[in-house]
Amino acid sequence: MERRHFLRASVLGASTVAFSGSLWQAAAHAAPAQNATGPYGALLAPDANGIRLPAGFTSQVIARSGQAVAGTSYAWHSAPDGGACFADGSGWIYVSNSEINPGGGASAVRFDSGGVVTSAYRILSGTRTNCAGGKTPWDTWLSCEEVSRGFVYETYPFGGTAVQRPAMGRFKHEAAAADPVRRVVYLTEDETDGRFYRFIPTTWGDLSSGVLQVFIAGSATSGSFTWADVPDPDGSPTVTRSQVSGSKSFNGGEGCYYAGDTVWFTTKGDNRVWQVNLTSGTYELAYDDDLVSPGTPPLTGVDNVTGAASGDLYVAEDGGNMEICLITPDDKISPFLRIDGQSSSEITGPAFNPAGDRLYFSSQRGTSGSSSGGITYCVTGPFRT
């Protein structure tokens, strides 16, 4: 991405910055983050799908748990969670995890150039509580098990048998984000005292072997950091945390996103978004719902996160008031969409198609509040590029 990417929140007299790349220093003097009407305007009344959107945007249902995806015979999985899009010729593929146990796994939907479904199929089966994950530069999907001593599975949306990747560590995995510059994969851990990791493959593009490292920093919300090897990548999370002195704890690691020499990740336990500045070797508390002014912040229950080519960041809520919130490069925080009538659910899997004009996401438990009631949507409209 060429434009700056940021997350920053502040109160009067105390501010934090979180921009990436060469604009980081300039960002230190930017205005405090503010609640504001978004760049697309206010949300309108709910549409036929119960989604409140800005003017010019429309929604459609792509799939419902337990029902055949339209135009196919494939029954969509329960509890859809983390997702990503992959370019497929003039079309694309949307991949989605299933956060159930037992069962889990992941599925994919293939679209033509007009966004019409052409097929749907399973890419991972027989796993447990597949929550988030991450896309690799070589077009595979890393599906992460959110269970104690869980695995990362590398899956193949274009065809191929999924492979377990134990070298990436066994702990309560959440999300993954590949960094093609440093040739590492960042990993979050969904524990109240979870850690932030990176995996360094022996050979980039091959995740069968490598070194797992943990983030080393003090207890502050900003400062410098280093990395230290984890003694036993196959050990339990307790062994990982106790044997690496100085590793920093994070309260419930969730979504993770890399762009422009910066990696962001969310911690749901304290409603924070963190930014790691990879060129400067510093990290910042990039967003905290206690530090946003004026008024009540729209973003709570921070979870999955993705970005757009415009530099806008989209953060999905687990609970809250069922919104995907937008943070723009000029420090404005606002709801981009809200789902009405689904208060017992959470929003998961936000991902843009390659052209950036369609945003896919799911309501994990839909209107029923049950894992069998998940709904996967697409929003189309004039997204900023």
Tab-separated table of C-alpha atoms in Angstrom:
chain	number	residue	atom	x	y	z
A	1	MET	CA	0.000	0.000	0.000
A	2	GLU	CA	1.328	3.398	-0.949
A	3	ARG	CA	-0.683	5.561	1.403
A	4	ARG	CA	-0.012	5.667	5.110
A	5	HIS	CA	-1.572	3.125	7.406
A	6	PHE	CA	-2.359	4.070	10.922
A	7	LEU	CA	-4.126	3.414	14.131
A	8	ARG	CA	-3.969	6.020	16.834
A	9	ALA	CA	-6.099	7.026	19.787
A	10	SER	CA	-5.661	9.718	22.404
A	11	VAL	CA	-7.168	11.788	25.145
A	12	LEU	CA	-6.325	15.358	25.960
A	13	GLY	CA	-2.781	15.513	27.226
A	14	ALA	CA	-1.938	11.894	26.406
A	15	SER	CA	-1.627	10.590	22.883
A	16	THR	CA	-0.219	7.589	21.116
A	17	VAL	CA	0.755	7.244	17.495
A	18	ALA	CA	0.597	4.324	15.171
A	19	PHE	CA	1.513	4.909	11.577
A	20	SER	CA	3.627	2.775	9.328
A	21	GLY	CA	6.604	3.248	7.048
A	22	SER	CA	8.241	6.594	6.344
A	23	LEU	CA	5.243	8.578	7.557
A	24	TRP	CA	5.579	7.408	11.145
A	25	GLN	CA	7.566	10.419	12.340
A	26	ALA	CA	5.208	12.894	10.684
A	27	ALA	CA	2.254	11.126	12.265
A	28	ALA	CA	3.532	11.935	15.744
A	29	HIS	CA	2.249	15.476	15.287
A	30	ALA	CA	-1.164	14.576	13.884
A	31	ALA	CA	-4.448	15.508	15.582
A	32	PRO	CA	-5.941	13.179	18.235
A	33	ALA	CA	-8.209	10.400	17.013
A	34	GLN	CA	-11.848	11.428	16.991
A	35	ASN	CA	-15.244	9.847	16.737
A	36	ALA	CA	-16.730	11.190	13.525
A	37	THR	CA	-19.043	10.529	10.634
A	38	GLY	CA	-17.167	8.268	8.246
A	39	PRO	CA	-15.965	9.172	4.760
A	40	TYR	CA	-19.044	7.526	3.278
A	41	GLY	CA	-21.522	9.379	5.463
A	42	ALA	CA	-23.958	8.234	8.102
A	43	LEU	CA	-25.469	4.764	8.246
A	44	LEU	CA	-28.923	4.427	6.738
A	45	ALA	CA	-31.867	2.335	7.912
A	46	PRO	CA	-31.388	-1.449	7.825
A	47	ASP	CA	-31.691	-3.021	4.380
A	48	ALA	CA	-33.526	-6.267	3.630
A	49	ASN	CA	-30.652	-8.195	5.255
A	50	GLY	CA	-30.760	-6.120	8.431
A	51	ILE	CA	-27.511	-4.312	7.590
A	52	ARG	CA	-27.131	-0.562	8.022
A	53	LEU	CA	-24.840	0.845	5.336
A	54	PRO	CA	-23.857	4.266	4.000
A	55	ALA	CA	-25.578	5.544	0.881
A	56	GLY	CA	-24.387	3.857	-2.309
A	57	PHE	CA	-23.591	0.487	-0.700
A	58	THR	CA	-25.625	-2.710	-0.954
A	59	SER	CA	-25.453	-6.088	0.753
A	60	GLN	CA	-26.224	-9.624	-0.309
A	61	VAL	CA	-26.198	-12.984	1.404
A	62	ILE	CA	-23.557	-15.309	-0.023
A	63	ALA	CA	-24.107	-18.365	2.150
A	64	ARG	CA	-25.957	-19.656	5.214
A	65	SER	CA	-24.712	-22.386	7.538
A	66	GLY	CA	-26.223	-25.775	6.754
A	67	GLN	CA	-27.660	-24.617	3.430
A	68	ALA	CA	-26.313	-25.107	-0.072
A	69	VAL	CA	-24.387	-22.128	-1.387
A	70	ALA	CA	-26.484	-20.635	-4.192
A	71	GLY	CA	-25.758	-22.287	-7.529
A	72	THR	CA	-23.927	-25.204	-5.892
A	73	SER	CA	-24.727	-28.353	-3.928
A	74	TYR	CA	-22.190	-27.556	-1.205
A	75	ALA	CA	-23.602	-26.963	2.297
A	76	TRP	CA	-21.900	-24.008	3.984
A	77	HIS	CA	-20.146	-24.694	7.267
A	78	SER	CA	-21.280	-23.678	10.753
A	79	ALA	CA	-19.843	-20.732	12.700
A	80	PRO	CA	-17.976	-18.999	9.846
A	81	ASP	CA	-14.969	-17.095	11.170
A	82	GLY	CA	-11.681	-15.753	9.761
A	83	GLY	CA	-11.435	-15.314	6.005
A	84	ALA	CA	-9.444	-13.993	3.056
A	85	CYS	CA	-9.752	-13.436	-0.689
A	86	PHE	CA	-7.487	-14.837	-3.411
A	87	ALA	CA	-7.244	-13.658	-7.013
A	88	ASP	CA	-8.375	-16.394	-9.440
A	89	GLY	CA	-7.892	-15.230	-13.003
A	90	SER	CA	-10.522	-12.566	-13.589
A	91	GLY	CA	-12.456	-13.814	-10.560
A	92	TRP	CA	-11.566	-14.607	-6.966
A	93	ILE	CA	-11.993	-17.063	-4.110
A	94	TYR	CA	-13.226	-16.273	-0.591
A	95	VAL	CA	-12.019	-18.665	2.110
A	96	SER	CA	-13.723	-18.981	5.508
A	97	ASN	CA	-12.908	-20.929	8.675
A	98	SER	CA	-15.404	-22.870	10.790
A	99	GLU	CA	-15.110	-22.269	14.544
A	100	ILE	CA	-16.721	-25.455	15.844
A	101	ASN	CA	-15.324	-28.373	17.828
A	102	PRO	CA	-15.363	-31.108	16.730
A	103	GLY	CA	-15.503	-30.472	13.014
A	104	GLY	CA	-13.892	-27.137	12.358
A	105	GLY	CA	-12.021	-26.828	9.110
A	106	ALA	CA	-12.488	-24.322	6.306
A	107	SER	CA	-14.440	-23.854	3.080
A	108	ALA	CA	-14.099	-21.760	-0.049
A	109	VAL	CA	-16.433	-20.034	-2.517
A	110	ARG	CA	-15.258	-19.277	-6.053
A	111	PHE	CA	-16.614	-16.231	-7.918
A	112	ASP	CA	-16.417	-15.156	-11.549
A	113	SER	CA	-15.420	-11.648	-12.663
A	114	GLY	CA	-18.933	-10.375	-11.980
A	115	GLY	CA	-19.047	-11.710	-8.430
A	116	VAL	CA	-21.343	-14.628	-9.286
A	117	VAL	CA	-20.716	-17.863	-7.387
A	118	THR	CA	-19.360	-20.621	-9.616
A	119	SER	CA	-18.486	-23.270	-7.007
A	120	ALA	CA	-18.057	-23.955	-3.299
A	121	TYR	CA	-16.026	-26.665	-1.606
A	122	ARG	CA	-14.196	-27.848	1.503
A	123	ILE	CA	-10.450	-27.178	1.873
A	124	LEU	CA	-9.909	-28.441	5.460
A	125	SER	CA	-11.711	-31.039	7.551
A	126	GLY	CA	-11.412	-32.837	10.874
A	127	THR	CA	-9.812	-30.031	12.872
A	128	ARG	CA	-10.960	-28.067	15.927
A	129	THR	CA	-12.266	-24.548	16.475
A	130	ASN	CA	-10.669	-22.958	13.428
A	131	CYS	CA	-10.949	-19.314	14.333
A	132	ALA	CA	-8.840	-16.848	12.350
A	133	GLY	CA	-5.760	-17.361	10.199
A	134	GLY	CA	-3.954	-15.606	7.396
A	135	LYS	CA	-3.183	-15.575	3.702
A	136	THR	CA	0.339	-16.312	2.442
A	137	PRO	CA	2.086	-14.657	-0.526
A	138	TRP	CA	2.113	-18.053	-2.284
A	139	ASP	CA	-1.700	-18.238	-2.157
A	140	THR	CA	-2.333	-20.643	0.675
A	141	TRP	CA	-4.578	-20.077	3.685
A	142	LEU	CA	-3.256	-20.635	7.213
A	143	SER	CA	-6.147	-21.915	9.311
A	144	CYS	CA	-5.500	-21.631	13.051
A	145	GLU	CA	-6.974	-23.791	15.826
A	146	GLU	CA	-8.112	-21.779	18.837
A	147	VAL	CA	-7.653	-24.591	21.349
A	148	SER	CA	-4.965	-25.474	23.873
A	149	ARG	CA	-2.006	-26.940	22.002
A	150	GLY	CA	-3.734	-26.134	18.738
A	151	PHE	CA	-2.063	-26.367	15.335
A	152	VAL	CA	-1.741	-24.159	12.289
A	153	TYR	CA	-2.894	-25.887	9.099
A	154	GLU	CA	-1.758	-24.768	5.668
A	155	THR	CA	-4.622	-25.151	3.208
A	156	TYR	CA	-4.821	-24.859	-0.575
A	157	PRO	CA	-7.812	-22.912	-1.977
A	158	PHE	CA	-6.790	-23.763	-5.559
A	159	GLY	CA	-6.548	-27.496	-4.852
A	160	GLY	CA	-4.390	-29.752	-2.722
A	161	THR	CA	-4.414	-31.523	0.628
A	162	ALA	CA	-4.132	-29.417	3.776
A	163	VAL	CA	-0.954	-29.907	5.837
A	164	GLN	CA	-0.419	-29.564	9.568
A	165	ARG	CA	2.444	-27.171	10.422
A	166	PRO	CA	3.644	-28.067	13.965
A	167	ALA	CA	6.858	-26.062	13.605
A	168	MET	CA	4.691	-22.918	13.877
A	169	GLY	CA	4.005	-23.801	17.509
A	170	ARG	CA	1.269	-25.436	19.498
A	171	PHE	CA	-0.804	-22.999	21.506
A	172	LYS	CA	-4.215	-21.328	21.398
A	173	HIS	CA	-3.745	-19.873	17.932
A	174	GLU	CA	-5.832	-17.041	16.587
A	175	ALA	CA	-4.553	-15.156	13.524
A	176	ALA	CA	-1.538	-15.082	11.222
A	177	ALA	CA	-0.056	-12.380	8.980
A	178	ALA	CA	2.727	-12.971	6.472
A	179	ASP	CA	5.522	-10.421	6.066
A	180	PRO	CA	7.186	-10.953	2.655
A	181	VAL	CA	9.906	-8.381	3.365
A	182	ARG	CA	11.314	-10.068	6.468
A	183	ARG	CA	10.064	-13.465	5.352
A	184	VAL	CA	8.268	-14.255	8.602
A	185	VAL	CA	4.722	-15.005	9.727
A	186	TYR	CA	3.303	-13.196	12.764
A	187	LEU	CA	0.967	-15.108	15.083
A	188	THR	CA	-1.449	-14.080	17.842
A	189	GLU	CA	-2.485	-16.148	20.860
A	190	ASP	CA	-5.979	-15.979	22.362
A	191	GLU	CA	-5.202	-16.233	26.072
A	192	THR	CA	-5.695	-13.631	28.790
A	193	ASP	CA	-1.913	-13.620	29.126
A	194	GLY	CA	-1.173	-14.569	25.527
A	195	ARG	CA	1.937	-13.704	23.574
A	196	PHE	CA	2.758	-12.323	20.152
A	197	TYR	CA	4.975	-14.551	17.979
A	198	ARG	CA	6.740	-14.721	14.675
A	199	PHE	CA	7.717	-17.832	12.747
A	200	ILE	CA	10.851	-17.731	10.596
A	201	PRO	CA	10.694	-20.521	8.001
A	202	THR	CA	13.944	-22.217	7.082
A	203	THR	CA	12.944	-21.581	3.467
A	204	TRP	CA	10.464	-18.850	2.579
A	205	GLY	CA	7.410	-20.464	1.056
A	206	ASP	CA	7.927	-23.712	2.997
A	207	LEU	CA	6.424	-23.773	6.501
A	208	SER	CA	7.520	-27.297	7.367
A	209	SER	CA	10.504	-26.137	9.435
A	210	GLY	CA	11.841	-22.991	11.007
A	211	VAL	CA	12.229	-21.066	14.254
A	212	LEU	CA	9.387	-19.823	16.449
A	213	GLN	CA	10.137	-16.582	18.320
A	214	VAL	CA	8.242	-14.567	20.918
A	215	PHE	CA	7.927	-10.788	21.294
A	216	ILE	CA	10.158	-9.366	24.046
A	217	ALA	CA	9.246	-6.009	25.600
A	218	GLY	CA	8.467	-4.360	28.919
A	219	SER	CA	5.061	-3.907	30.504
A	220	ALA	CA	4.504	-0.454	29.005
A	221	THR	CA	2.171	0.329	26.133
A	222	SER	CA	4.980	1.533	23.889
A	223	GLY	CA	8.727	1.202	23.493
A	224	SER	CA	11.339	-0.904	21.790
A	225	PHE	CA	11.164	-4.657	21.318
A	226	THR	CA	13.235	-7.672	20.365
A	227	TRP	CA	12.520	-11.326	19.614
A	228	ALA	CA	13.677	-14.475	21.426
A	229	ASP	CA	13.585	-18.112	20.344
A	230	VAL	CA	10.890	-20.277	21.899
A	231	PRO	CA	12.686	-23.313	23.409
A	232	ASP	CA	10.154	-25.887	22.236
A	233	PRO	CA	7.772	-24.948	19.409
A	234	ASP	CA	5.731	-28.072	20.155
A	235	GLY	CA	5.471	-27.338	23.888
A	236	SER	CA	2.451	-26.075	25.773
A	237	PRO	CA	1.701	-22.349	26.018
A	238	THR	CA	2.717	-22.453	29.686
A	239	VAL	CA	6.163	-23.724	28.750
A	240	THR	CA	6.450	-21.071	26.043
A	241	ARG	CA	5.637	-18.227	28.407
A	242	SER	CA	7.585	-19.361	31.449
A	243	GLN	CA	10.801	-20.251	29.679
A	244	VAL	CA	11.268	-17.016	27.719
A	245	SER	CA	12.189	-14.212	30.101
A	246	GLY	CA	10.828	-10.799	29.208
A	247	SER	CA	8.123	-11.934	26.787
A	248	LYS	CA	5.253	-9.454	26.863
A	249	SER	CA	1.726	-10.594	27.630
A	250	PHE	CA	-1.314	-9.435	25.678
A	251	ASN	CA	-4.917	-9.823	26.807
A	252	GLY	CA	-6.626	-12.038	24.267
A	253	GLY	CA	-4.818	-11.751	20.935
A	254	GLU	CA	-7.188	-11.711	17.970
A	255	GLY	CA	-6.878	-10.327	14.423
A	256	CYS	CA	-3.537	-9.640	12.765
A	257	TYR	CA	-2.754	-7.637	9.623
A	258	TYR	CA	0.492	-6.680	7.855
A	259	ALA	CA	1.101	-3.833	5.393
A	260	GLY	CA	3.921	-1.436	4.651
A	261	ASP	CA	6.542	-2.537	7.215
A	262	THR	CA	3.931	-2.496	9.968
A	263	VAL	CA	1.920	-5.215	11.644
A	264	TRP	CA	-1.254	-4.519	13.616
A	265	PHE	CA	-3.003	-6.907	15.958
A	266	THR	CA	-6.010	-6.642	18.244
A	267	THR	CA	-6.508	-7.722	21.852
A	268	LYS	CA	-10.141	-8.273	22.674
A	269	GLY	CA	-9.678	-8.570	26.428
A	270	ASP	CA	-8.851	-4.873	26.759
A	271	ASN	CA	-10.279	-3.455	23.495
A	272	ARG	CA	-6.913	-2.440	22.110
A	273	VAL	CA	-5.201	-2.412	18.761
A	274	TRP	CA	-1.417	-2.601	18.764
A	275	GLN	CA	1.014	-1.495	16.087
A	276	VAL	CA	4.492	-2.909	15.663
A	277	ASN	CA	6.756	-0.640	13.628
A	278	LEU	CA	9.131	-3.099	12.020
A	279	THR	CA	11.604	-0.620	10.551
A	280	SER	CA	12.112	1.362	13.754
A	281	GLY	CA	11.888	-1.623	16.120
A	282	THR	CA	9.213	0.026	18.252
A	283	TYR	CA	5.651	-0.769	19.197
A	284	GLU	CA	2.725	1.445	20.196
A	285	LEU	CA	-0.659	1.133	21.823
A	286	ALA	CA	-2.423	2.170	18.658
A	287	TYR	CA	-6.064	2.140	19.752
A	288	ASP	CA	-7.689	1.890	23.162
A	289	ASP	CA	-11.405	2.418	23.626
A	290	ASP	CA	-10.653	4.206	26.920
A	291	LEU	CA	-8.525	6.771	25.083
A	292	VAL	CA	-10.755	7.929	22.272
A	293	SER	CA	-12.392	11.347	22.313
A	294	PRO	CA	-14.926	12.806	22.201
A	295	GLY	CA	-17.720	10.714	23.670
A	296	THR	CA	-18.207	6.962	23.582
A	297	PRO	CA	-16.014	5.137	21.068
A	298	PRO	CA	-17.922	3.239	18.368
A	299	LEU	CA	-15.408	0.386	18.331
A	300	THR	CA	-15.620	-2.222	21.103
A	301	GLY	CA	-14.997	-5.961	21.128
A	302	VAL	CA	-12.114	-5.581	18.679
A	303	ASP	CA	-11.534	-8.756	16.697
A	304	ASN	CA	-10.729	-9.541	13.045
A	305	VAL	CA	-8.996	-6.780	11.123
A	306	THR	CA	-8.217	-6.041	7.480
A	307	GLY	CA	-7.123	-3.077	5.394
A	308	ALA	CA	-8.012	-1.403	2.106
A	309	ALA	CA	-5.761	0.032	-0.587
A	310	SER	CA	-6.847	3.518	0.540
A	311	GLY	CA	-5.045	3.097	3.849
A	312	ASP	CA	-8.343	2.668	5.706
A	313	LEU	CA	-8.424	-0.020	8.366
A	314	TYR	CA	-11.548	-2.127	8.970
A	315	VAL	CA	-11.996	-3.702	12.421
A	316	ALA	CA	-14.815	-6.163	13.105
A	317	GLU	CA	-16.552	-6.388	16.453
A	318	ASP	CA	-17.076	-9.522	18.512
A	319	GLY	CA	-20.287	-8.418	20.156
A	320	GLY	CA	-20.380	-4.704	20.800
A	321	ASN	CA	-23.209	-3.428	18.635
A	322	MET	CA	-22.245	-5.657	15.710
A	323	GLU	CA	-20.310	-3.153	13.651
A	324	ILE	CA	-17.357	-3.106	11.318
A	325	CYS	CA	-15.622	0.147	12.175
A	326	LEU	CA	-13.445	2.200	9.884
A	327	ILE	CA	-10.311	4.116	10.875
A	328	THR	CA	-9.144	6.535	8.201
A	329	PRO	CA	-5.686	8.023	7.558
A	330	ASP	CA	-6.874	11.367	8.969
A	331	ASP	CA	-7.609	9.893	12.403
A	332	LYS	CA	-11.381	9.517	12.142
A	333	ILE	CA	-13.078	6.501	13.722
A	334	SER	CA	-16.591	5.611	12.622
A	335	PRO	CA	-18.913	2.655	11.995
A	336	PHE	CA	-18.868	1.511	8.378
A	337	LEU	CA	-21.740	-0.929	8.838
A	338	ARG	CA	-23.951	-2.335	11.562
A	339	ILE	CA	-25.982	-5.538	11.644
A	340	ASP	CA	-29.324	-5.216	13.440
A	341	GLY	CA	-31.163	-8.042	15.179
A	342	GLN	CA	-28.111	-10.263	15.710
A	343	SER	CA	-26.899	-9.245	19.166
A	344	SER	CA	-25.953	-12.830	20.090
A	345	SER	CA	-23.493	-13.077	17.219
A	346	GLU	CA	-20.145	-11.556	16.203
A	347	ILE	CA	-18.747	-10.231	12.938
A	348	THR	CA	-15.925	-12.276	11.452
A	349	GLY	CA	-13.745	-12.723	8.388
A	350	PRO	CA	-13.671	-9.271	6.750
A	351	ALA	CA	-11.746	-9.412	3.458
A	352	PHE	CA	-11.733	-7.414	0.229
A	353	ASN	CA	-11.796	-8.960	-3.230
A	354	PRO	CA	-8.726	-8.168	-5.393
A	355	ALA	CA	-10.349	-5.104	-6.983
A	356	GLY	CA	-11.254	-3.705	-3.580
A	357	ASP	CA	-14.890	-3.057	-4.459
A	358	ARG	CA	-16.454	-5.927	-2.498
A	359	LEU	CA	-16.109	-6.624	1.214
A	360	TYR	CA	-16.872	-10.150	2.431
A	361	PHE	CA	-17.610	-10.987	6.080
A	362	SER	CA	-19.794	-13.217	8.221
A	363	SER	CA	-22.136	-13.018	11.160
A	364	GLN	CA	-20.962	-16.116	12.970
A	365	ARG	CA	-24.247	-17.044	14.657
A	366	GLY	CA	-26.709	-14.963	12.662
A	367	THR	CA	-30.186	-14.214	13.973
A	368	SER	CA	-30.485	-17.494	15.887
A	369	GLY	CA	-27.452	-17.043	18.128
A	370	SER	CA	-26.424	-20.601	17.246
A	371	SER	CA	-23.317	-21.801	15.395
A	372	SER	CA	-25.663	-23.409	12.875
A	373	GLY	CA	-27.128	-20.007	12.043
A	374	GLY	CA	-24.062	-18.348	10.513
A	375	ILE	CA	-24.478	-16.017	7.536
A	376	THR	CA	-21.788	-14.876	5.103
A	377	TYR	CA	-22.335	-11.556	3.338
A	378	CYS	CA	-20.876	-9.365	0.626
A	379	VAL	CA	-21.078	-5.561	0.591
A	380	THR	CA	-20.562	-3.823	-2.751
A	381	GLY	CA	-20.097	-0.117	-3.266
A	382	PRO	CA	-17.794	2.830	-3.959
A	383	PHE	CA	-14.958	1.895	-1.602
A	384	ARG	CA	-12.068	4.340	-1.542
A	385	THR	CA	-8.991	3.274	-3.504
